[in-house]
Short mmCIF file of C-alpha atoms in Angstrom, two decimals:
data_model
loop_
_atom_site.label_atom_id
_atom_site.label_comp_id
_atom_site.label_asym_id
_atom_site.label_seq_id
_atom_site.Cartn_x
_atom_site.Cartn_y
_atom_site.Cartn_z
CA MET A 23 49.50 44.19 38.98
CA THR A 24 46.22 44.78 40.45
CA GLU A 25 43.73 41.69 40.17
CA ARG A 26 41.68 43.43 37.71
CA SER A 27 44.90 43.77 35.52
CA THR A 28 46.17 40.22 36.19
CA TYR A 29 42.59 38.69 35.49
CA THR A 30 41.87 40.64 32.26
CA THR A 31 45.73 40.07 31.07
CA ALA A 32 45.14 36.41 31.56
CA LEU A 33 42.04 36.34 30.05
CA SER A 34 43.57 38.31 26.58
CA ASP A 35 46.60 35.61 27.02
CA GLN A 36 44.24 32.55 27.35
CA TRP A 37 42.12 33.70 24.15
CA ASP A 38 45.16 33.93 22.01
CA ALA A 39 46.22 30.69 23.36
CA LEU A 40 42.63 28.81 22.26
CA ALA A 41 43.20 30.66 18.67
CA ARG A 42 46.79 29.19 18.39
CA LEU A 43 45.51 26.05 19.24
CA VAL A 44 43.26 25.57 16.16
CA THR A 45 44.88 28.09 13.43
CA GLY A 46 45.29 26.36 10.48
CA LEU A 47 42.89 23.19 11.40
CA GLY A 48 41.26 21.25 8.64
CA GLU A 49 37.84 20.98 8.69
CA LYS A 50 37.63 17.16 9.68
CA ARG A 51 40.07 18.07 12.61
CA TRP A 52 37.63 20.72 13.64
CA ARG A 53 34.93 17.87 14.21
CA THR A 54 37.32 15.76 16.14
CA PRO A 55 35.24 14.63 19.30
CA THR A 56 36.63 15.24 22.79
CA VAL A 57 35.90 14.01 26.39
CA LEU A 58 33.16 16.16 26.64
CA PRO A 59 29.94 14.49 25.61
CA GLY A 60 28.55 15.45 22.30
CA TRP A 61 31.33 18.11 21.84
CA THR A 62 33.70 18.49 19.02
CA VAL A 63 36.77 20.66 19.00
CA PHE A 64 34.50 22.86 17.07
CA ASP A 65 31.61 22.60 19.74
CA VAL A 66 34.22 23.47 22.35
CA LEU A 67 35.28 26.85 20.74
CA ALA A 68 31.64 27.44 19.97
CA HIS A 69 30.63 27.43 23.46
CA VAL A 70 33.39 29.63 24.50
CA VAL A 71 32.10 32.06 21.64
CA GLY A 72 28.79 31.72 23.09
CA THR A 73 29.35 32.74 26.59
CA GLU A 74 31.55 35.59 25.53
CA SER A 75 29.02 36.96 23.28
CA MET A 76 26.38 36.92 26.12
CA LEU A 77 28.65 38.71 28.46
CA LEU A 78 28.37 41.13 25.65
CA GLY A 79 24.82 41.22 25.84
CA GLU A 80 24.12 39.11 22.57
CA PRO A 81 20.77 37.29 22.87
CA THR A 82 20.67 33.80 23.10
CA PRO A 83 19.77 31.79 19.74
CA LYS A 84 16.44 30.35 19.71
CA HIS A 85 16.47 26.65 19.17
CA ASP A 86 13.39 24.64 17.74
CA GLY A 87 14.20 21.13 19.94
CA ASP A 88 13.98 20.35 23.27
CA LEU A 89 17.78 20.87 24.19
CA SER A 90 17.23 19.96 27.71
CA ALA A 91 16.40 16.22 26.89
CA LEU A 92 19.85 15.79 25.69
CA GLU A 93 21.58 13.19 27.49
CA TYR A 94 24.69 15.20 28.27
CA VAL A 95 22.52 18.58 29.28
CA HIS A 96 21.99 18.13 32.92
CA ASN A 97 20.88 21.80 33.67
CA GLU A 98 19.48 25.25 32.15
CA ILE A 99 23.25 26.64 32.05
CA GLY A 100 23.76 23.23 30.04
CA ALA A 101 20.98 24.16 27.69
CA LEU A 102 22.10 27.44 27.37
CA ASN A 103 25.30 26.57 26.37
CA GLU A 104 23.91 24.05 24.04
CA ALA A 105 22.03 26.67 21.99
CA TRP A 106 24.84 28.64 21.35
CA VAL A 107 26.94 25.62 19.97
CA ALA A 108 23.94 24.43 17.81
CA ALA A 109 23.33 27.74 16.52
CA LEU A 110 26.94 28.05 15.43
CA ARG A 111 27.58 24.42 14.24
CA PRO A 112 26.77 25.25 10.32
CA LEU A 113 29.76 27.43 10.24
CA THR A 114 33.04 26.11 9.08
CA GLY A 115 36.03 26.12 11.54
CA GLU A 116 37.76 29.18 10.15
CA GLN A 117 34.25 30.92 9.97
CA LEU A 118 34.22 30.05 13.61
CA LEU A 119 37.52 31.23 14.31
CA ALA A 120 36.94 34.56 12.65
CA LYS A 121 34.01 34.75 14.73
CA PHE A 122 35.92 34.01 18.02
CA THR A 123 38.65 36.53 17.59
CA GLU A 124 36.00 39.38 16.82
CA ILE A 125 33.77 38.35 19.99
CA THR A 126 37.18 38.09 21.97
CA ASP A 127 38.38 41.42 20.84
CA ARG A 128 35.00 43.15 21.76
CA ARG A 129 35.22 41.57 25.02
CA ARG A 130 39.12 42.75 25.65
CA ALA A 131 37.83 46.28 24.66
CA MET A 132 34.88 45.86 26.92
CA LEU A 133 36.85 44.57 29.89
CA THR A 134 39.38 47.46 29.23
CA GLY A 135 36.38 49.80 29.10
CA MET A 136 34.86 48.89 32.44
CA THR A 137 35.14 51.28 35.83
CA ASP A 138 36.23 49.86 39.08
CA GLU A 139 32.81 50.18 40.46
CA GLN A 140 31.57 47.65 37.76
CA TRP A 141 34.56 45.89 37.91
CA GLU A 142 33.23 44.85 41.44
CA THR A 143 29.19 44.94 40.66
CA PRO A 144 27.56 41.59 41.79
CA SER A 145 26.80 39.52 38.95
CA PRO A 146 25.02 35.98 38.16
CA SER A 147 27.78 33.38 37.41
CA PRO A 148 28.16 29.44 37.41
CA VAL A 149 29.20 30.01 41.11
CA GLY A 150 26.42 32.11 41.99
CA THR A 151 26.16 35.79 42.41
CA VAL A 152 29.42 37.45 43.06
CA PRO A 153 31.62 40.30 42.12
CA TYR A 154 32.26 40.76 38.52
CA SER A 155 36.30 40.18 39.47
CA ARG A 156 35.26 36.72 40.65
CA PHE A 157 32.96 35.94 37.67
CA MET A 158 36.09 36.37 35.24
CA ARG A 159 38.54 34.09 37.42
CA VAL A 160 35.88 31.64 36.62
CA ARG A 161 35.83 32.85 33.17
CA LEU A 162 39.62 32.08 33.05
CA PHE A 163 39.32 28.59 34.36
CA ASP A 164 36.61 27.41 32.05
CA CYS A 165 38.48 28.73 29.20
CA TRP A 166 42.06 27.25 30.34
CA MET A 167 40.06 23.89 30.82
CA HIS A 168 38.93 24.27 27.62
CA GLU A 169 42.54 24.66 25.76
CA LEU A 170 43.37 21.26 27.81
CA ASP A 171 40.05 19.64 26.22
CA ILE A 172 40.96 20.85 22.76
CA ALA A 173 44.88 19.98 22.98
CA ASP A 174 43.91 16.37 24.34
CA ALA A 175 41.42 15.77 21.61
CA LEU A 176 43.85 16.78 18.60
CA GLY A 177 46.97 14.98 20.57
CA VAL A 178 48.94 17.97 20.79
CA ARG A 179 50.96 19.25 24.04
CA VAL A 180 50.51 22.76 25.36
CA ASP A 181 52.13 24.56 28.22
CA GLU A 182 50.34 23.87 31.35
CA GLY A 183 52.03 26.01 34.02
CA GLY A 184 52.31 29.69 33.96
CA PRO A 185 50.22 32.76 35.17
CA ARG A 186 47.03 31.45 33.55
CA ALA A 187 47.61 28.18 35.25
CA GLU A 188 47.85 29.73 38.78
CA ILE A 189 44.45 31.58 38.54
CA ALA A 190 42.64 28.23 37.36
CA PHE A 191 44.13 26.26 40.16
CA ALA A 192 42.38 28.57 42.76
CA GLU A 193 39.24 27.26 41.12
CA LEU A 194 40.57 23.70 41.33
CA THR A 195 41.29 23.90 45.25
CA GLY A 196 38.84 26.51 46.37
CA GLY A 197 36.15 23.72 47.00
CA LEU A 198 38.43 20.61 47.48
CA GLY A 199 37.49 20.45 51.26
CA ARG A 200 33.92 19.56 49.86
CA ALA A 201 35.19 16.83 47.57
CA VAL A 202 37.66 15.76 50.96
CA VAL A 203 34.61 15.43 53.63
CA LYS A 204 31.41 14.72 51.07
CA GLY A 205 32.97 12.69 48.43
CA ALA A 206 35.80 10.83 50.23
CA GLN A 207 34.36 10.72 53.69
CA ALA A 208 37.56 11.33 55.33
CA PRO A 209 37.29 11.31 59.06
CA ASP A 210 37.86 13.75 61.80
CA GLY A 211 41.29 14.12 62.48
CA SER A 212 42.84 13.35 59.06
CA ARG A 213 45.76 15.15 57.79
CA ILE A 214 45.86 15.11 53.93
CA THR A 215 48.50 16.07 51.11
CA PHE A 216 47.90 16.32 47.81
CA ALA A 217 51.50 16.25 45.94
CA LEU A 218 51.24 17.76 42.61
CA THR A 219 54.52 17.59 40.22
CA GLY A 220 54.85 19.25 36.76
CA PRO A 221 54.57 22.82 35.71
CA ALA A 222 51.94 23.69 38.45
CA ALA A 223 53.70 21.85 41.22
CA ARG A 224 52.31 22.28 44.77
CA ALA A 225 51.68 20.51 47.61
CA LEU A 226 48.16 21.13 48.96
CA HIS A 227 47.25 20.17 52.66
CA LEU A 228 44.14 19.45 54.03
CA GLN A 229 43.18 19.06 57.69
CA VAL A 230 39.60 17.82 58.74
CA ASP A 231 37.79 18.82 61.71
CA GLY A 232 34.19 18.64 60.84
CA ARG A 233 35.19 20.24 57.52
CA ALA A 234 38.63 19.94 55.82
CA ASN A 235 40.47 22.95 55.67
CA LEU A 236 43.26 23.92 53.42
CA VAL A 237 46.21 24.60 55.55
CA ASP A 238 49.82 26.25 54.85
CA GLU A 239 51.12 23.18 57.03
CA LEU A 240 49.79 20.10 58.53
CA ASP A 241 50.08 19.85 62.32
CA GLY A 242 51.48 16.26 62.30
CA PRO A 243 52.20 13.65 60.11
CA ALA A 244 49.94 13.19 56.98
CA THR A 245 47.60 10.55 57.36
CA VAL A 246 47.78 10.11 53.67
CA THR A 247 49.68 11.07 50.66
CA VAL A 248 48.18 11.19 47.09
CA GLU A 249 50.57 12.38 44.58
CA MET A 250 50.07 12.80 40.77
CA PRO A 251 50.81 15.11 37.89
CA CYS A 252 49.11 18.28 38.12
CA GLY A 253 47.57 17.95 34.91
CA LEU A 254 46.06 14.84 35.96
CA PHE A 255 44.62 16.50 39.12
CA ALA A 256 43.08 19.07 36.85
CA ARG A 257 41.38 16.67 34.48
CA LEU A 258 40.03 14.38 37.69
CA ARG A 259 38.61 17.62 39.35
CA GLY A 260 37.03 18.95 35.96
CA GLY A 261 35.48 15.18 35.47
CA ARG A 262 37.58 14.94 31.99
CA THR A 263 38.77 11.51 33.06
CA THR A 264 39.08 8.55 35.74
CA VAL A 265 41.43 7.08 38.01
CA ALA A 266 41.15 3.82 36.47
CA GLU A 267 42.69 5.38 32.92
CA HIS A 268 45.81 6.79 35.21
CA SER A 269 46.29 4.62 37.92
CA ASP A 270 49.79 4.18 36.98
CA GLU A 271 50.42 7.90 37.31
CA ILE A 272 48.90 8.10 41.08
CA THR A 273 51.04 7.10 44.09
CA VAL A 274 49.30 6.80 47.64
CA THR A 275 51.44 6.82 50.83
CA GLY A 276 49.71 5.97 54.12
CA ASP A 277 46.04 4.95 54.59
CA ARG A 278 45.72 3.59 50.84
CA ASP A 279 41.99 3.42 51.23
CA LEU A 280 41.26 7.13 52.08
CA GLY A 281 43.95 7.69 49.57
CA ASN A 282 42.33 5.88 46.83
CA ARG A 283 38.76 7.47 47.83
CA LEU A 284 40.30 10.89 47.74
CA ALA A 285 41.60 10.17 44.04
CA ASP A 286 38.11 8.63 42.98
CA THR A 287 36.02 11.66 44.37
CA LEU A 288 37.79 14.65 43.05
CA ARG A 289 35.16 15.94 40.31
CA PHE A 290 33.41 18.82 40.77
CA THR A 291 31.95 20.08 37.62
CA ILE A 292 29.05 18.93 35.85
#
């Protein structure tokens, strides 16, 4: 499969997974709080509807209040997201699901109808101006993380492995070196392994020489190995939880001080 078909298929499958997760919920369950400050299950799906609506060219709803004054809104993108969520809140859960289905069906058609040139055209995104294809990888990651948010809030299990997880992990690991150097202050010469277990199991090796680079293999024994479930790694990177809440699921071998700092400073989303 080409990168384009891979991302298009993954996004379509991800939207289907989100729809399955909320189908049949009673109204009270729709309003279950999630780990995301200020947002319920309803609000999380409303956020997805809002983002995909914007990508279809729909105008952002107007809001009378100052959304940037909300404690959990940290930047312009956050205020934009909140405008959509606030506008959709008066709907029932079933009405929101119908809106989600309509919007994602239109997005599928849009993605299918795009030319290869459009697919590679530079586009503004949360990670800067990047090719539209790169933006769609970010969209897949965002929707995948929100599936975990909803599942965790509802207390249900979902498949956290497979092709969608592989694409999402590319976002989770791409900036890992910054967390290692800027966050954990790993010194030059450090050799680090994150041993992730579970359905998206993998070993992430980094070597520090001014900056931390992901490598296929370390050139010597690891200074520290941090082992944890892949789902916990994703939630820590996404700022959904803390090490203190899951200390019994993390094993540090080697330099324990560095290992603890590495686990504590994984967050990169805001």
